[in-house]
């Protein structure tokens, strides 16, 4: 046999390398073309990484060469962006990645996002996205569920925390989702009622002994005792124009209201269909409850129109003894109470006719859209590399801890049990009051662009002892609710439904206020329900159920 020359041998070797690369590319295409809509296939690990970067489940992402990714950044007025934040250098030190930021004021972030996406000029990474629906049809956002199989930490969270049902809420009519949501192992505590515990106890109300079993009716009876004891004009004067209170109470009555009013429909799990809840007997009972609070002089009717500062001032002065809020506000309110003997306490949200239900059910946070520009500019391999960086920063415990707490030994230490202890000269979220520095303002950590999602331990690490107690009381005494399936409408269907729901819900909101404050009598309920149907409530739910029937196979139903 004739021997190959050295040149011929080298040519054959090069050909083999090209063929091997082609096979590898073909395998990747097969994986991309055979995806599951919710969580993708099995995540690959660091052993399969390309030579120029390291990645993997619970492994630090690191690029062999410096790399920069463009990203939108929502600039919060309370902790404005600084170039010398430790956040940026800490990420760079760990990963060799920098950002080319498109910095936009928080109040203009949504408008700027729409402008950049619709013009085709969006940066690669678009975090802090609450609603991606307006961008799906543009073709400028990647259907990221096609790619999550390349994100090992994301996949681990989906599997370990059982997030499959949660993620179905993000599916569009094509059975894909277009945003990587922040994911929590457990749902949050949410909003409830901050009360003057000292006043309640002085009136003979055993708050700690009774609150676990309180329904809204029980809570009203407790507030009656406060009115009798104090002689106050009103016991409860609310902030947020009542929207938080109406939202959380609606859950216990099986309806929607306030911030959570949405389209006024709820999903009936027994009948497996959507119904318009806000013209039901349940809704009448819900409105009747608040109407009675107003008539009995327990709830200030100005709760639904006054500015937040006005409501807070009444609470601080001792003119009222109940206000809706979250635990961060409770911490802030303590220093503003005019009575030095004030003892504030956040009660577990009361139950109601539908049970003793947890208010917060979704474990999903705002999330990250990925621009089509990233795939076009970086190519498939570079795009997957960027996704693996996103996977580390937003979905690994190491990345999430860095985003929230910063650098061990600099901004925090670990105690003997592995718990995070913020450095004493740094303030954050009620910890180290009076410290000279702030974790978000001075270092850039614990900001809304990066720090969302994580394990129960990480979630509780940022809670004060009081908030941990509130959180545990909810988990121990309130039942989780079933998640409603999404209405996976096409853009055209969504537009039709919005045309119905917008004036319909405007009418419901108007009448809600009138019924509660007594401007309209509940004796005229039949007139209200007739007008609700005339405004399209049945047309809306008929459309919702038709869409659900034709798409439910994508949900596994």
XYZ file of C-alpha atoms in Angstrom:
557
model
C 0.000 0.000 0.000
C 1.265 3.436 -0.920
C 2.063 5.559 2.154
C 0.293 8.874 2.633
C 2.441 11.937 2.465
C 2.550 14.137 5.549
C 0.535 16.809 3.732
C -2.141 14.311 2.713
C -2.331 12.961 6.251
C -2.823 16.449 7.648
C -5.563 17.118 5.087
C -7.351 13.892 6.081
C -7.037 14.779 9.771
C -8.527 18.204 9.128
C -11.393 16.624 7.192
C -12.125 14.291 10.122
C -12.262 17.261 12.486
C -14.724 19.055 10.190
C -16.904 15.948 9.936
C -16.865 15.509 13.705
C -17.905 19.119 14.176
C -20.719 18.656 11.672
C -21.969 15.604 13.581
C -21.854 17.539 16.821
C -23.806 20.390 15.223
C -26.356 17.915 13.926
C -26.800 16.496 17.429
C -27.360 19.960 18.829
C -29.967 20.694 16.167
C -31.730 17.491 17.068
C -31.867 18.530 20.702
C -33.177 21.968 19.817
C -35.776 20.528 17.509
C -37.100 18.088 20.077
C -37.989 20.265 23.020
C -40.609 20.042 25.720
C -42.533 23.258 26.392
C -42.229 23.612 30.143
C -38.768 22.580 31.193
C -36.803 21.309 28.219
C -34.677 18.178 28.253
C -32.054 17.093 30.740
C -29.515 19.795 31.575
C -25.942 19.239 30.478
C -23.167 19.549 33.030
C -19.777 21.220 33.167
C -18.012 18.199 31.712
C -19.601 18.965 28.326
C -18.644 22.641 28.322
C -16.839 24.203 25.427
C -13.131 24.778 26.029
C -13.464 28.529 26.448
C -15.783 28.509 29.461
C -16.788 26.503 32.514
C -20.359 25.994 33.648
C -22.600 23.438 35.264
C -25.023 22.578 38.011
C -23.752 24.244 41.206
C -20.556 25.206 39.377
C -19.343 28.767 38.849
C -19.689 29.989 35.274
C -16.417 31.416 33.997
C -15.481 32.547 30.527
C -11.908 31.879 29.429
C -11.831 35.241 27.673
C -13.399 38.512 28.836
C -16.900 38.893 27.411
C -19.470 41.680 27.505
C -23.235 41.261 27.189
C -25.666 44.116 26.575
C -28.470 44.434 29.109
C -31.327 46.758 30.015
C -31.120 48.120 33.540
C -33.963 49.608 35.573
C -32.442 52.433 37.620
C -34.200 52.795 40.968
C -34.378 56.301 42.403
C -33.737 55.037 45.940
C -30.449 53.401 44.972
C -29.265 54.971 41.698
C -26.693 53.117 39.628
C -23.000 53.690 40.287
C -20.144 52.587 38.051
C -17.989 51.642 41.038
C -20.538 49.394 42.743
C -18.936 46.270 44.147
C -21.686 44.327 42.339
C -20.070 44.847 38.934
C -16.535 43.919 39.943
C -17.749 40.911 41.948
C -19.568 39.493 38.917
C -16.530 40.189 36.724
C -14.146 38.507 39.180
C -16.293 35.377 39.329
C -17.283 35.029 35.679
C -15.070 37.266 33.491
C -18.309 38.852 32.249
C -19.123 42.561 32.065
C -22.291 44.374 31.024
C -22.968 47.030 28.426
C -25.907 48.630 30.234
C -28.835 50.517 28.758
C -29.731 52.397 31.942
C -33.313 53.695 32.186
C -35.141 55.314 35.081
C -37.464 52.849 36.788
C -40.503 54.996 35.989
C -39.671 54.919 32.259
C -38.432 51.343 32.078
C -41.537 49.786 30.528
C -41.843 52.502 27.881
C -38.168 52.238 26.972
C -38.400 48.450 26.848
C -41.274 48.656 24.359
C -39.390 51.171 22.246
C -36.197 49.100 22.078
C -37.906 45.765 21.452
C -40.306 47.048 18.811
C -37.525 48.893 16.983
C -35.329 45.799 16.905
C -32.629 47.498 18.990
C -33.119 45.614 22.255
C -30.058 44.620 24.311
C -29.374 40.896 24.666
C -30.670 40.540 28.238
C -33.934 42.220 29.317
C -34.539 41.632 33.052
C -37.297 42.876 35.349
C -40.066 41.880 32.940
C -43.444 41.426 34.586
C -45.559 40.932 31.470
C -43.999 39.707 28.252
C -47.272 39.252 26.333
C -46.965 42.494 24.369
C -43.612 41.417 22.922
C -44.274 37.838 21.825
C -45.742 38.628 18.401
C -42.890 40.989 17.499
C -40.442 38.171 16.729
C -37.818 40.130 18.674
C -37.932 37.910 21.783
C -36.568 34.365 21.858
C -38.985 31.578 22.873
C -36.652 30.754 25.701
C -38.370 27.497 26.638
C -36.670 26.103 23.507
C -33.328 26.644 25.184
C -33.709 25.957 28.902
C -32.265 22.467 28.471
C -28.893 24.211 28.269
C -29.381 25.845 31.684
C -28.477 23.274 34.362
C -29.227 25.376 37.453
C -32.582 26.484 36.072
C -33.450 22.869 35.275
C -32.393 21.758 38.747
C -34.746 24.307 40.363
C -37.632 23.224 38.131
C -37.095 19.582 39.061
C -36.232 19.913 42.757
C -38.963 22.455 43.546
C -41.637 20.947 41.285
C -42.090 24.122 39.244
C -43.691 22.501 36.184
C -47.254 23.558 37.075
C -46.104 27.064 37.985
C -44.368 27.500 34.645
C -47.508 26.594 32.722
C -48.802 30.038 33.650
C -46.185 31.511 31.296
C -47.099 29.428 28.239
C -48.322 31.172 25.103
C -50.640 29.801 22.413
C -47.716 28.044 20.694
C -46.997 26.028 23.843
C -43.770 27.948 24.537
C -42.786 30.643 27.004
C -40.807 33.791 26.314
C -39.516 34.848 29.705
C -37.279 33.181 32.279
C -39.148 33.874 35.511
C -37.540 34.253 38.878
C -38.448 31.120 40.840
C -38.873 30.750 44.597
C -38.910 27.394 46.326
C -41.916 28.574 48.381
C -44.479 31.325 47.851
C -44.124 34.586 49.760
C -46.041 35.939 52.706
C -47.533 38.889 50.863
C -49.628 41.781 52.170
C -51.823 41.670 55.256
C -53.055 43.921 58.057
C -50.703 45.807 60.351
C -52.463 46.336 63.668
C -51.829 48.123 66.949
C -51.422 44.948 68.976
C -51.209 46.919 72.206
C -54.629 48.476 71.574
C -56.217 45.188 70.516
C -55.013 43.495 73.694
C -56.140 46.407 75.845
C -59.603 45.945 74.315
C -59.618 42.300 75.369
C -58.708 40.742 72.014
C -56.359 37.746 72.298
C -54.528 38.343 69.013
C -51.919 35.601 69.331
C -54.461 33.061 70.499
C -57.158 33.836 67.932
C -55.620 35.067 64.688
C -54.862 31.588 63.307
C -58.600 30.900 63.173
C -59.831 34.367 62.230
C -62.175 34.692 59.300
C -62.996 38.156 57.981
C -66.158 38.107 60.093
C -64.067 37.331 63.177
C -61.685 40.143 62.300
C -64.644 42.528 62.032
C -65.821 41.487 65.508
C -62.338 42.159 66.886
C -62.327 45.617 65.291
C -65.726 46.336 66.831
C -64.189 45.782 70.249
C -61.454 48.283 69.395
C -64.059 50.883 68.417
C -65.958 50.353 71.660
C -62.768 50.504 73.731
C -61.222 53.579 72.088
C -64.266 55.505 70.938
C -62.380 56.186 67.696
C -64.305 57.461 64.707
C -62.788 54.674 62.590
C -60.623 51.683 63.471
C -59.406 50.892 59.970
C -58.207 53.606 57.572
C -56.446 52.082 54.594
C -53.649 53.041 52.223
C -53.249 52.006 48.550
C -56.840 53.290 48.046
C -58.002 49.947 49.371
C -56.533 47.990 46.467
C -54.398 45.637 48.548
C -57.192 44.935 51.022
C -59.713 44.275 48.255
C -57.213 42.001 46.520
C -56.345 39.753 49.462
C -59.908 39.551 50.798
C -61.203 38.573 47.348
C -59.238 35.330 47.533
C -61.170 34.184 50.596
C -64.503 34.977 48.901
C -63.652 33.297 45.574
C -63.717 36.510 43.532
C -61.228 39.111 42.294
C -60.711 42.717 43.360
C -58.282 45.567 43.881
C -54.806 44.975 42.537
C -55.781 41.405 41.677
C -59.009 42.146 39.814
C -57.540 41.131 36.437
C -60.448 40.177 34.130
C -62.926 39.352 36.897
C -62.986 35.648 36.093
C -61.818 32.669 38.132
C -61.243 29.047 37.210
C -63.698 26.491 38.610
C -61.539 23.399 39.147
C -64.544 21.106 39.616
C -66.272 22.186 36.413
C -62.937 22.775 34.647
C -64.038 26.073 33.196
C -63.682 29.804 33.710
C -66.578 31.708 35.273
C -67.119 35.426 35.738
C -66.905 35.715 39.511
C -67.593 39.410 39.918
C -71.332 39.225 39.389
C -71.871 36.133 41.557
C -73.473 35.785 44.980
C -69.928 35.390 46.310
C -69.098 38.855 44.982
C -72.257 40.283 46.536
C -71.247 38.836 49.922
C -67.732 40.214 49.493
C -69.020 43.729 48.802
C -71.535 43.382 51.616
C -68.765 42.675 54.098
C -66.954 45.931 53.349
C -70.210 47.880 53.089
C -71.047 46.781 56.634
C -67.600 47.827 57.894
C -68.247 51.305 56.504
C -71.826 51.502 57.840
C -70.724 50.367 61.301
C -68.054 53.057 61.452
C -65.234 50.544 61.541
C -63.698 51.324 58.142
C -62.977 54.847 56.988
C -64.792 55.425 53.648
C -61.893 57.675 52.649
C -59.788 54.484 52.484
C -60.720 54.190 48.804
C -59.840 57.728 47.753
C -57.221 59.167 50.129
C -53.511 59.444 49.425
C -51.220 56.885 51.058
C -49.498 59.517 53.194
C -52.856 60.605 54.597
C -53.713 57.037 55.631
C -50.287 56.564 57.204
C -50.507 59.846 59.107
C -53.792 58.705 60.702
C -52.141 55.440 61.750
C -49.008 57.151 63.083
C -51.064 59.635 65.142
C -53.292 56.959 66.638
C -56.450 58.046 64.814
C -56.667 54.521 63.345
C -55.401 51.136 64.498
C -55.415 48.956 61.363
C -53.765 49.504 57.971
C -52.882 47.176 55.093
C -49.197 46.795 54.236
C -46.223 44.479 53.856
C -43.619 43.553 56.400
C -41.046 46.040 55.132
C -43.535 48.820 55.810
C -44.193 47.506 59.295
C -40.482 47.835 60.027
C -40.510 51.391 58.714
C -43.694 52.372 60.567
C -42.300 51.422 63.974
C -40.054 54.467 64.073
C -42.858 56.834 63.042
C -45.512 56.004 65.630
C -46.249 58.992 67.881
C -47.215 56.793 70.826
C -43.916 55.394 72.196
C -45.817 52.410 73.628
C -47.147 51.380 70.221
C -46.688 47.696 69.449
C -47.170 46.847 65.778
C -47.998 43.366 64.581
C -48.862 41.863 61.190
C -51.676 39.343 61.461
C -51.998 36.275 59.274
C -54.479 37.102 56.498
C -57.992 36.140 57.696
C -59.867 33.283 56.064
C -63.333 33.397 54.565
C -66.199 31.505 52.920
C -63.833 29.620 50.604
C -61.534 28.478 53.407
C -58.375 29.477 55.235
C -56.376 30.046 52.092
C -52.880 31.279 51.371
C -52.981 34.532 49.431
C -49.745 34.038 47.554
C -49.754 30.935 45.356
C -47.435 31.736 42.489
C -43.776 31.107 43.173
C -42.826 33.036 40.050
C -41.324 36.499 40.070
C -40.702 38.988 37.315
C -38.223 37.566 34.845
C -35.774 37.900 31.981
C -36.537 38.134 28.279
C -33.773 37.297 25.828
C -33.564 39.381 22.665
C -33.431 37.734 19.238
C -30.453 40.043 18.667
C -28.448 37.873 21.056
C -29.037 34.760 18.962
C -28.448 36.613 15.680
C -25.225 38.298 16.837
C -23.671 35.557 18.942
C -24.635 32.505 16.915
C -25.920 29.328 18.509
C -22.772 28.454 20.490
C -22.238 31.982 21.760
C -25.922 32.257 22.579
C -25.855 29.073 24.670
C -22.765 30.357 26.434
C -24.604 33.563 27.360
C -27.601 31.554 28.594
C -25.292 29.562 30.828
C -24.009 32.799 32.335
C -27.630 33.911 32.911
C -28.265 30.482 34.401
C -25.464 30.938 36.909
C -26.217 34.538 37.931
C -30.002 34.269 38.268
C -30.550 30.574 39.069
C -27.575 29.099 40.925
C -27.473 29.450 44.701
C -24.017 31.005 44.382
C -25.186 33.622 41.881
C -28.382 34.389 43.787
C -26.471 34.799 47.053
C -23.979 37.122 45.371
C -26.767 39.262 43.883
C -28.585 39.529 47.199
C -25.865 39.654 49.857
C -22.648 40.469 48.032
C -19.211 39.075 48.798
C -18.517 36.849 51.796
C -16.051 38.506 54.150
C -16.764 41.964 52.693
C -20.499 42.567 53.005
C -21.510 39.494 55.013
C -20.162 36.559 57.018
C -21.449 33.045 57.588
C -22.140 31.877 61.120
C -21.447 28.374 62.433
C -24.749 27.137 60.943
C -24.068 28.592 57.531
C -26.521 31.465 58.009
C -25.788 34.865 56.521
C -24.904 37.689 58.913
C -24.708 41.139 57.351
C -21.652 43.171 58.352
C -22.634 45.474 61.246
C -21.801 48.688 59.383
C -24.190 47.851 56.517
C -27.980 48.302 56.583
C -30.539 46.302 54.613
C -34.238 45.544 55.034
C -34.527 46.353 58.730
C -31.181 44.785 59.659
C -28.561 47.006 61.334
C -30.722 50.111 61.722
C -28.563 53.235 61.800
C -25.593 51.651 59.969
C -23.485 54.075 57.948
C -23.735 52.143 54.662
C -26.553 50.492 52.736
C -26.271 47.209 50.851
C -28.152 48.437 47.785
C -27.200 52.121 47.757
C -23.468 51.783 48.381
C -22.690 48.338 46.974
C -25.389 47.616 44.367
C -26.468 44.303 45.882
C -30.078 43.395 46.794
C -31.450 45.352 43.834
C -34.555 44.452 41.849
C -32.740 43.746 38.581
C -30.802 40.734 39.888
C -31.951 39.689 43.360
C -35.134 37.671 42.973
C -35.744 33.951 43.253
C -34.048 31.231 45.280
C -34.333 28.629 47.991
C -36.422 28.868 51.140
C -33.221 29.388 53.126
C -32.167 32.283 50.892
C -35.658 33.785 51.023
C -35.670 33.695 54.798
C -32.120 35.005 55.044
C -33.355 38.508 54.242
C -36.167 38.423 56.779
C -36.079 39.861 60.273
C -37.110 37.516 63.065
C -40.555 39.100 63.070
C -41.024 38.557 59.341
C -39.853 34.948 59.653
C -42.502 34.460 62.308
C -45.174 35.991 60.029
C -44.040 33.823 57.124
C -44.113 30.642 59.220
C -47.550 31.470 60.636
C -48.921 31.547 57.090
C -47.301 28.251 56.142
C -48.586 26.588 59.316
C -52.179 27.870 59.372
C -53.201 28.575 55.754
C -53.840 26.132 52.898
C -52.183 26.435 49.466
C -54.554 27.118 46.571
C -54.673 25.328 43.244
C -53.187 27.278 40.352
C -55.488 28.371 37.544
C -54.464 27.424 33.993
C -53.467 30.213 31.601
C -55.747 31.486 28.833
C -53.399 30.864 25.900
C -54.911 33.324 23.447
C -53.443 34.373 20.121
C -52.605 38.083 19.749
C -55.847 38.558 17.816
C -57.874 36.764 20.480
C -56.141 38.727 23.230
C -57.042 41.967 21.488
C -60.703 40.927 21.230
C -60.788 39.903 24.892
C -59.145 43.155 25.986
C -61.762 45.114 24.071
C -64.397 43.348 26.142
C -62.656 43.300 29.524
C -61.415 46.891 29.668
C -64.831 48.634 29.812
C -66.308 45.668 31.714
C -63.764 45.865 34.523
C -63.940 49.658 34.593
C -67.653 49.292 35.325
C -67.042 46.640 37.981
C -64.466 48.862 39.708
C -66.813 51.852 39.692
C -69.690 49.858 41.127
C -67.452 48.158 43.694
C -66.671 51.527 45.252
C -70.291 52.634 45.109
C -71.602 49.458 46.752
C -68.983 49.526 49.516
C -69.430 53.192 50.398
C -73.231 53.044 50.157
C -73.590 55.296 47.121
C -75.414 52.359 45.527
C -77.634 49.946 47.453
C -77.034 46.213 47.287
C -80.825 45.962 46.972
C -80.241 46.926 43.328
C -77.993 43.919 42.736
C -80.058 42.549 39.808
C -79.526 45.796 37.903
C -75.783 45.423 38.399
C -75.627 41.813 37.224
C -77.728 42.625 34.147
C -75.374 45.460 33.229
C -72.306 43.269 33.776
C -73.650 40.729 31.298
C -74.619 43.506 28.876
C -71.022 44.714 29.116
C -69.745 41.333 27.946
C -69.013 39.107 30.945
C -70.477 36.013 29.270
C -68.833 36.787 25.941
C -65.503 37.030 27.747
C -65.798 33.734 29.625
C -67.137 31.982 26.506
C -64.020 33.060 24.637
C -61.788 32.058 27.551
C -63.331 28.588 27.710
C -63.171 28.087 23.937
C -59.469 28.976 23.981
C -58.877 26.733 26.995
C -60.544 23.766 25.298
C -58.474 24.064 22.142
C -55.151 24.597 23.953
C -55.466 22.463 27.078
C -53.614 19.565 25.444
C -50.504 21.768 25.567
C -50.952 21.932 29.336
C -51.209 18.178 29.712
C -54.904 18.461 30.667
